[in-house]
Amino acid sequence: MDLLTGEILDFLPNRNKESVKNWLIGHPEIQLITIDRAQAYKSALEEASLKIKQVGDRWHIFQHLFEAVKKTIKSIVSPKWRHSGQAVQQVCTSRPLPKRLQSLEKHENKVWKRIQNVQRLRKEGKNITTIAKQLGISRNTVYTDLTTTSKPSLKRNSLCDQNLPLIQSMIADESKGDEIEVACRKAGFNGHRNTLIYMISDERRDIRNKKPYTLNLQQAIIRILWVKGVQNHKKAFNSLHPNLLEAFPMLMEISEFIQSFKRLFEEKHSSGLRKWLTEHRQSSFPHFQTFIKGIRSDIKAVYYAMTLPWSNGMTEGTINKLKNIKRMMYGRAGITVLLNRLRFNT
């Protein structure tokens, strides 16, 4: 795409490094280019010409930060969190789990055992590749398991999880199931009745067994950390639960990491980028370390993304249009036809 005119310049047959490199060599007039963070494009640019300015795409940069935030929160906050300060008086019961949860619990135990084995082997001095081969898993799985601090819950989030506080309060008031359903429907729940019945039954059983309430806070925490409109993160965390920051004090450190990086772009504070990298190089969160490593490897492109007005938005819009055309004509159109349809809007 020509960033000045919006005109489509060409349509390459693939996204291989050599194809991009050869095309750039054939167009020596190019002075600046915007790219996503694919390594193939970066390598092609560097081999074609060191004079071309690489401008990183801001959307992709923040997408990678968001992924790091999600993975970090999911590694430190359990999906079903119970405040440890709540009184727990378990009542022994011989009642088995519902059938729908028995196989899931068995799988959760299997995954937790694998995570513990990964961490044990790592403490014994085994490297990542050796652990992966020994346990028959991928290296990425090993990295994820090493950052996991509690038994994972593989149960899918329910459609009525957001109505859990309402359900719990109405159960405490001894409301009937039909009354709870009506209230949840008014609050926006539009799922199946059985989903709601299962949750009401689970909550009533927990109350009989005097279990503390569970809170599904992962998405709410991520929303607070990421949404621009939330001004006071500490106050927002306390609104979720008054003891949340006591249980997870690192949330404020994560908040500072995110907000300080966002401010660099809002203020176009390019001179502060290296300072930010230095301040956070000792981050205790592995996924943030990976993000920082990526920024260091692309530091010039990130610098230009902060200071120059260009972005990949125009290209991404055209790519979206291309994907729609390919879906309509899959297997029936070559490159020339696709390019003509893009150029002439046919």
Short mmCIF file of C-alpha atoms in Angstrom, two decimals:
data_model
loop_
_atom_site.label_atom_id
_atom_site.label_comp_id
_atom_site.label_asym_id
_atom_site.label_seq_id
_atom_site.Cartn_x
_atom_site.Cartn_y
_atom_site.Cartn_z
CA MET A 1 0.00 0.00 0.00
CA ASP A 2 1.11 3.55 -0.71
CA LEU A 3 0.72 5.29 2.65
CA LEU A 4 0.32 8.70 0.97
CA THR A 5 -2.34 7.85 -1.62
CA GLY A 6 -3.88 4.63 -0.28
CA GLU A 7 -3.22 2.98 -3.64
CA ILE A 8 -2.44 -0.75 -3.77
CA LEU A 9 1.10 -1.07 -5.09
CA ASP A 10 1.39 -4.83 -5.46
CA PHE A 11 0.17 -8.19 -4.25
CA LEU A 12 2.86 -10.75 -3.37
CA PRO A 13 2.23 -14.49 -3.80
CA ASN A 14 3.32 -15.28 -0.22
CA ARG A 15 4.76 -13.72 2.93
CA ASN A 16 8.19 -15.33 2.71
CA LYS A 17 11.26 -13.29 3.49
CA GLU A 18 12.79 -13.73 0.02
CA SER A 19 9.66 -12.52 -1.78
CA VAL A 20 9.49 -9.35 0.32
CA LYS A 21 13.25 -8.78 0.06
CA ASN A 22 13.32 -9.10 -3.73
CA TRP A 23 10.32 -6.77 -4.12
CA LEU A 24 11.97 -4.11 -1.93
CA ILE A 25 15.25 -4.37 -3.86
CA GLY A 26 13.27 -3.69 -7.04
CA HIS A 27 11.85 -0.49 -5.53
CA PRO A 28 14.85 1.54 -4.29
CA GLU A 29 12.71 4.71 -4.06
CA ILE A 30 11.06 3.47 -0.85
CA GLN A 31 12.18 5.44 2.22
CA LEU A 32 9.73 4.34 4.94
CA ILE A 33 7.58 1.30 5.56
CA THR A 34 5.09 0.26 8.25
CA ILE A 35 5.04 -3.38 9.31
CA ASP A 36 3.58 -5.67 11.93
CA ARG A 37 6.06 -7.53 14.14
CA ALA A 38 6.58 -10.58 11.92
CA GLN A 39 10.25 -11.54 11.93
CA ALA A 40 10.22 -12.39 8.20
CA TYR A 41 9.38 -8.78 7.26
CA LYS A 42 11.98 -7.35 9.58
CA SER A 43 14.72 -9.61 8.17
CA ALA A 44 13.68 -8.86 4.59
CA LEU A 45 13.86 -5.10 5.22
CA GLU A 46 17.28 -5.26 6.85
CA GLU A 47 18.72 -7.35 4.02
CA ALA A 48 17.12 -5.23 1.28
CA SER A 49 18.21 -1.81 2.56
CA LEU A 50 19.35 -0.37 5.87
CA LYS A 51 18.20 3.09 4.74
CA ILE A 52 14.50 2.25 4.89
CA LYS A 53 12.84 3.38 8.11
CA GLN A 54 10.83 0.62 9.79
CA VAL A 55 7.76 1.94 11.61
CA GLY A 56 6.21 -0.55 14.00
CA ASP A 57 2.43 -0.75 14.01
CA ARG A 58 1.02 0.60 17.27
CA TRP A 59 -1.97 -1.76 17.25
CA HIS A 60 0.30 -4.82 17.06
CA ILE A 61 2.63 -3.47 19.75
CA PHE A 62 -0.25 -3.03 22.18
CA GLN A 63 -1.79 -6.33 21.16
CA HIS A 64 1.41 -8.07 22.29
CA LEU A 65 1.33 -6.12 25.56
CA PHE A 66 -2.30 -7.12 26.10
CA GLU A 67 -1.46 -10.80 25.53
CA ALA A 68 1.35 -10.52 28.09
CA VAL A 69 -1.08 -8.93 30.58
CA LYS A 70 -3.67 -11.69 30.08
CA LYS A 71 -1.13 -14.48 30.52
CA THR A 72 0.35 -12.81 33.61
CA ILE A 73 -3.02 -12.34 35.34
CA LYS A 74 -4.09 -15.90 34.53
CA SER A 75 -0.84 -17.22 36.00
CA ILE A 76 -1.24 -15.45 39.36
CA VAL A 77 -5.03 -15.21 39.91
CA SER A 78 -6.89 -18.51 40.03
CA PRO A 79 -10.09 -18.67 37.94
CA LYS A 80 -12.20 -19.35 41.04
CA TRP A 81 -10.67 -17.27 43.83
CA ARG A 82 -11.64 -17.62 47.48
CA HIS A 83 -10.37 -15.09 49.99
CA SER A 84 -8.21 -17.03 52.45
CA GLY A 85 -9.46 -14.91 55.34
CA GLN A 86 -12.98 -16.26 55.01
CA ALA A 87 -13.99 -18.89 57.52
CA VAL A 88 -13.92 -22.32 55.96
CA GLN A 89 -15.79 -25.09 57.74
CA GLN A 90 -15.94 -28.01 55.36
CA VAL A 91 -18.75 -30.44 56.01
CA CYS A 92 -17.82 -33.97 55.06
CA THR A 93 -20.16 -35.36 52.49
CA SER A 94 -20.19 -38.55 50.49
CA ARG A 95 -22.05 -36.86 47.66
CA PRO A 96 -20.00 -37.22 44.46
CA LEU A 97 -19.43 -34.45 42.00
CA PRO A 98 -22.02 -34.09 39.24
CA LYS A 99 -21.22 -36.29 36.24
CA ARG A 100 -20.64 -33.22 34.10
CA LEU A 101 -17.73 -32.22 36.37
CA GLN A 102 -16.16 -35.61 37.17
CA SER A 103 -14.21 -35.99 33.92
CA LEU A 104 -13.20 -32.32 34.06
CA GLU A 105 -11.83 -32.70 37.59
CA LYS A 106 -9.90 -35.79 36.51
CA HIS A 107 -8.34 -33.83 33.64
CA GLU A 108 -7.53 -30.88 35.94
CA ASN A 109 -5.70 -33.25 38.31
CA LYS A 110 -3.75 -34.70 35.37
CA VAL A 111 -2.71 -31.22 34.17
CA TRP A 112 -1.76 -30.14 37.72
CA LYS A 113 0.40 -33.26 38.13
CA ARG A 114 2.17 -32.44 34.86
CA ILE A 115 2.77 -28.83 36.00
CA GLN A 116 4.28 -30.07 39.26
CA ASN A 117 6.54 -32.49 37.35
CA VAL A 118 7.72 -29.69 35.06
CA GLN A 119 8.59 -27.47 38.04
CA ARG A 120 10.29 -30.34 39.87
CA LEU A 121 12.48 -31.19 36.85
CA ARG A 122 13.38 -27.53 36.43
CA LYS A 123 14.48 -27.33 40.08
CA GLU A 124 16.66 -30.39 39.44
CA GLY A 125 18.53 -28.37 36.80
CA LYS A 126 16.99 -29.82 33.63
CA ASN A 127 16.77 -27.44 30.68
CA ILE A 128 13.56 -26.61 28.81
CA THR A 129 14.22 -28.90 25.84
CA THR A 130 15.03 -31.89 28.06
CA ILE A 131 11.87 -31.39 30.11
CA ALA A 132 9.75 -31.11 26.97
CA LYS A 133 11.16 -34.34 25.52
CA GLN A 134 10.91 -36.24 28.80
CA LEU A 135 7.26 -35.35 29.37
CA GLY A 136 6.22 -35.34 25.71
CA ILE A 137 5.03 -31.75 25.63
CA SER A 138 6.00 -28.60 23.71
CA ARG A 139 8.54 -26.04 24.90
CA ASN A 140 5.76 -23.41 25.08
CA THR A 141 3.80 -25.67 27.42
CA VAL A 142 6.89 -26.00 29.63
CA TYR A 143 7.28 -22.21 29.79
CA THR A 144 3.59 -21.81 30.69
CA ASP A 145 3.74 -24.53 33.36
CA LEU A 146 6.77 -22.88 35.00
CA THR A 147 4.79 -19.67 35.54
CA THR A 148 1.71 -21.42 36.96
CA THR A 149 1.42 -21.09 40.74
CA SER A 150 -1.89 -22.82 41.48
CA LYS A 151 -4.00 -25.68 40.20
CA PRO A 152 -5.67 -24.49 36.98
CA SER A 153 -9.42 -24.60 36.52
CA LEU A 154 -10.31 -25.84 33.05
CA LYS A 155 -14.01 -25.26 33.52
CA ARG A 156 -15.30 -22.83 30.92
CA ASN A 157 -16.60 -19.51 32.15
CA SER A 158 -20.36 -19.64 32.51
CA LEU A 159 -22.62 -17.13 30.82
CA CYS A 160 -24.00 -16.27 34.26
CA ASP A 161 -20.66 -15.82 36.03
CA GLN A 162 -21.20 -12.06 35.84
CA ASN A 163 -24.50 -12.57 37.70
CA LEU A 164 -22.86 -14.63 40.47
CA PRO A 165 -23.04 -11.87 43.15
CA LEU A 166 -26.76 -11.40 42.38
CA ILE A 167 -27.37 -15.17 42.57
CA GLN A 168 -25.50 -15.44 45.88
CA SER A 169 -27.39 -12.55 47.45
CA MET A 170 -30.79 -13.93 46.34
CA ILE A 171 -29.91 -17.41 47.64
CA ALA A 172 -29.03 -15.78 50.99
CA ASP A 173 -32.50 -14.17 50.93
CA GLU A 174 -33.99 -17.64 50.32
CA SER A 175 -35.34 -16.69 46.89
CA LYS A 176 -36.67 -19.47 44.68
CA GLY A 177 -35.02 -20.58 41.46
CA ASP A 178 -37.70 -19.00 39.26
CA GLU A 179 -37.28 -15.66 41.04
CA ILE A 180 -33.50 -15.81 40.59
CA GLU A 181 -33.93 -16.56 36.89
CA VAL A 182 -36.23 -13.57 36.39
CA ALA A 183 -33.73 -11.27 38.15
CA CYS A 184 -30.80 -12.62 36.10
CA ARG A 185 -32.74 -12.20 32.85
CA LYS A 186 -33.44 -8.57 33.75
CA ALA A 187 -29.71 -8.14 34.48
CA GLY A 188 -28.84 -9.30 30.95
CA PHE A 189 -28.45 -13.08 31.19
CA ASN A 190 -29.72 -14.69 27.96
CA GLY A 191 -28.35 -18.21 28.26
CA HIS A 192 -30.08 -21.55 28.74
CA ARG A 193 -32.13 -22.14 31.88
CA ASN A 194 -30.12 -25.30 32.69
CA THR A 195 -26.91 -23.25 32.91
CA LEU A 196 -28.53 -21.10 35.56
CA ILE A 197 -29.99 -24.09 37.44
CA TYR A 198 -26.55 -25.75 37.61
CA MET A 199 -24.99 -22.62 39.07
CA ILE A 200 -27.78 -22.10 41.61
CA SER A 201 -27.43 -25.75 42.70
CA ASP A 202 -23.65 -25.43 43.04
CA GLU A 203 -23.97 -22.26 45.12
CA ARG A 204 -26.62 -23.78 47.40
CA ARG A 205 -24.44 -26.84 47.95
CA ASP A 206 -21.47 -24.62 48.83
CA ILE A 207 -23.63 -22.75 51.35
CA ARG A 208 -24.77 -26.01 52.95
CA ASN A 209 -21.14 -27.14 53.16
CA LYS A 210 -20.19 -23.69 54.53
CA LYS A 211 -17.67 -23.07 51.78
CA PRO A 212 -16.52 -19.48 51.20
CA TYR A 213 -17.82 -17.76 48.10
CA THR A 214 -15.75 -18.10 44.96
CA LEU A 215 -15.13 -15.11 42.74
CA ASN A 216 -14.25 -15.20 39.07
CA LEU A 217 -12.10 -12.10 38.88
CA GLN A 218 -9.63 -12.69 36.05
CA GLN A 219 -11.58 -10.85 33.34
CA ALA A 220 -12.62 -8.06 35.71
CA ILE A 221 -8.98 -7.49 36.75
CA ILE A 222 -7.80 -7.47 33.13
CA ARG A 223 -10.56 -4.98 32.25
CA ILE A 224 -9.52 -2.64 35.07
CA LEU A 225 -5.87 -2.81 34.04
CA TRP A 226 -6.52 -2.24 30.36
CA VAL A 227 -9.58 -0.01 29.90
CA LYS A 228 -8.58 3.60 29.47
CA GLY A 229 -11.55 5.04 31.37
CA VAL A 230 -10.52 3.52 34.72
CA GLN A 231 -8.61 6.29 36.48
CA ASN A 232 -7.98 4.90 39.96
CA HIS A 233 -6.90 1.26 39.73
CA LYS A 234 -6.49 0.83 43.47
CA LYS A 235 -10.05 1.96 44.11
CA ALA A 236 -11.34 -0.25 41.29
CA PHE A 237 -9.56 -3.32 42.70
CA ASN A 238 -11.00 -2.62 46.15
CA SER A 239 -14.47 -2.44 44.62
CA LEU A 240 -14.04 -6.00 43.34
CA HIS A 241 -13.06 -7.23 46.81
CA PRO A 242 -11.69 -5.26 49.79
CA ASN A 243 -8.94 -7.88 50.33
CA LEU A 244 -7.95 -8.34 46.68
CA LEU A 245 -4.79 -6.20 46.87
CA GLU A 246 -3.84 -7.86 50.14
CA ALA A 247 -3.96 -11.23 48.37
CA PHE A 248 -2.35 -9.97 45.14
CA PRO A 249 -0.21 -6.89 45.89
CA MET A 250 1.60 -7.38 42.58
CA LEU A 251 -1.48 -6.05 40.73
CA MET A 252 -0.37 -2.47 41.38
CA GLU A 253 3.09 -3.28 39.99
CA ILE A 254 1.43 -4.68 36.87
CA SER A 255 -0.74 -1.58 36.64
CA GLU A 256 2.31 0.71 36.78
CA PHE A 257 4.05 -1.35 34.07
CA ILE A 258 1.10 -0.99 31.69
CA GLN A 259 0.29 2.67 32.37
CA SER A 260 3.92 3.82 32.13
CA PHE A 261 4.27 2.16 28.70
CA LYS A 262 1.00 3.68 27.47
CA ARG A 263 2.13 7.13 28.61
CA LEU A 264 5.20 6.89 26.36
CA PHE A 265 2.88 6.79 23.34
CA GLU A 266 0.33 9.29 24.63
CA GLU A 267 3.05 11.86 25.35
CA LYS A 268 5.26 10.74 22.41
CA HIS A 269 7.95 10.41 25.04
CA SER A 270 10.51 8.80 22.74
CA SER A 271 13.50 9.75 24.89
CA GLY A 272 11.91 7.85 27.77
CA LEU A 273 11.72 4.51 25.94
CA ARG A 274 15.24 3.38 26.85
CA LYS A 275 14.72 4.61 30.40
CA TRP A 276 11.48 2.59 30.61
CA LEU A 277 13.26 -0.52 29.35
CA THR A 278 16.02 -0.03 31.94
CA GLU A 279 13.54 0.50 34.80
CA HIS A 280 11.60 -2.66 33.97
CA ARG A 281 14.38 -4.98 32.85
CA GLN A 282 14.22 -6.79 36.21
CA SER A 283 10.47 -7.42 36.00
CA SER A 284 9.53 -10.51 37.98
CA PHE A 285 6.85 -11.53 35.47
CA PRO A 286 8.13 -13.87 32.69
CA HIS A 287 5.55 -12.74 30.11
CA PHE A 288 6.55 -9.11 30.63
CA GLN A 289 10.19 -10.11 30.21
CA THR A 290 9.28 -11.65 26.85
CA PHE A 291 7.46 -8.45 25.83
CA ILE A 292 10.45 -6.31 26.86
CA LYS A 293 12.80 -8.57 24.89
CA GLY A 294 10.62 -8.06 21.80
CA ILE A 295 10.65 -4.27 22.26
CA ARG A 296 14.46 -4.28 22.58
CA SER A 297 14.84 -6.30 19.39
CA ASP A 298 12.55 -3.83 17.54
CA ILE A 299 13.53 -0.67 19.37
CA LYS A 300 13.93 1.55 16.28
CA ALA A 301 10.55 0.47 14.88
CA VAL A 302 8.90 1.14 18.26
CA TYR A 303 10.67 4.52 18.48
CA TYR A 304 9.28 5.53 15.07
CA ALA A 305 5.83 4.20 16.04
CA MET A 306 5.88 6.63 18.97
CA THR A 307 7.11 9.67 17.08
CA LEU A 308 5.72 9.34 13.52
CA PRO A 309 2.05 9.48 12.42
CA TRP A 310 2.21 6.44 10.16
CA SER A 311 0.53 3.13 11.00
CA ASN A 312 -0.47 -0.15 9.39
CA GLY A 313 -4.18 0.67 9.63
CA MET A 314 -4.71 1.31 5.91
CA THR A 315 -3.02 -1.96 4.99
CA GLU A 316 -4.90 -3.96 7.62
CA GLY A 317 -8.21 -2.66 6.25
CA THR A 318 -7.29 -3.80 2.75
CA ILE A 319 -6.14 -7.19 4.08
CA ASN A 320 -9.55 -7.64 5.74
CA LYS A 321 -11.23 -6.93 2.42
CA LEU A 322 -8.89 -9.38 0.68
CA LYS A 323 -9.79 -12.14 3.16
CA ASN A 324 -13.50 -11.63 2.43
CA ILE A 325 -12.87 -11.89 -1.32
CA LYS A 326 -10.75 -15.04 -0.85
CA ARG A 327 -13.52 -16.68 1.16
CA MET A 328 -16.03 -15.96 -1.61
CA MET A 329 -13.72 -17.21 -4.39
CA TYR A 330 -11.66 -19.87 -2.63
CA GLY A 331 -10.09 -22.18 -5.21
CA ARG A 332 -11.51 -20.22 -8.16
CA ALA A 333 -9.23 -17.18 -8.42
CA GLY A 334 -5.54 -16.60 -9.01
CA ILE A 335 -3.41 -13.71 -7.82
CA THR A 336 -4.21 -11.51 -10.82
CA VAL A 337 -7.98 -11.79 -10.32
CA LEU A 338 -7.69 -11.08 -6.59
CA LEU A 339 -5.49 -8.04 -7.22
CA ASN A 340 -7.90 -6.66 -9.84
CA ARG A 341 -10.87 -7.12 -7.53
CA LEU A 342 -9.01 -5.25 -4.79
CA ARG A 343 -7.94 -2.42 -7.11
CA PHE A 344 -11.22 -1.91 -8.90
CA ASN A 345 -13.67 -2.81 -6.09
CA THR A 346 -15.38 -5.48 -8.16
#
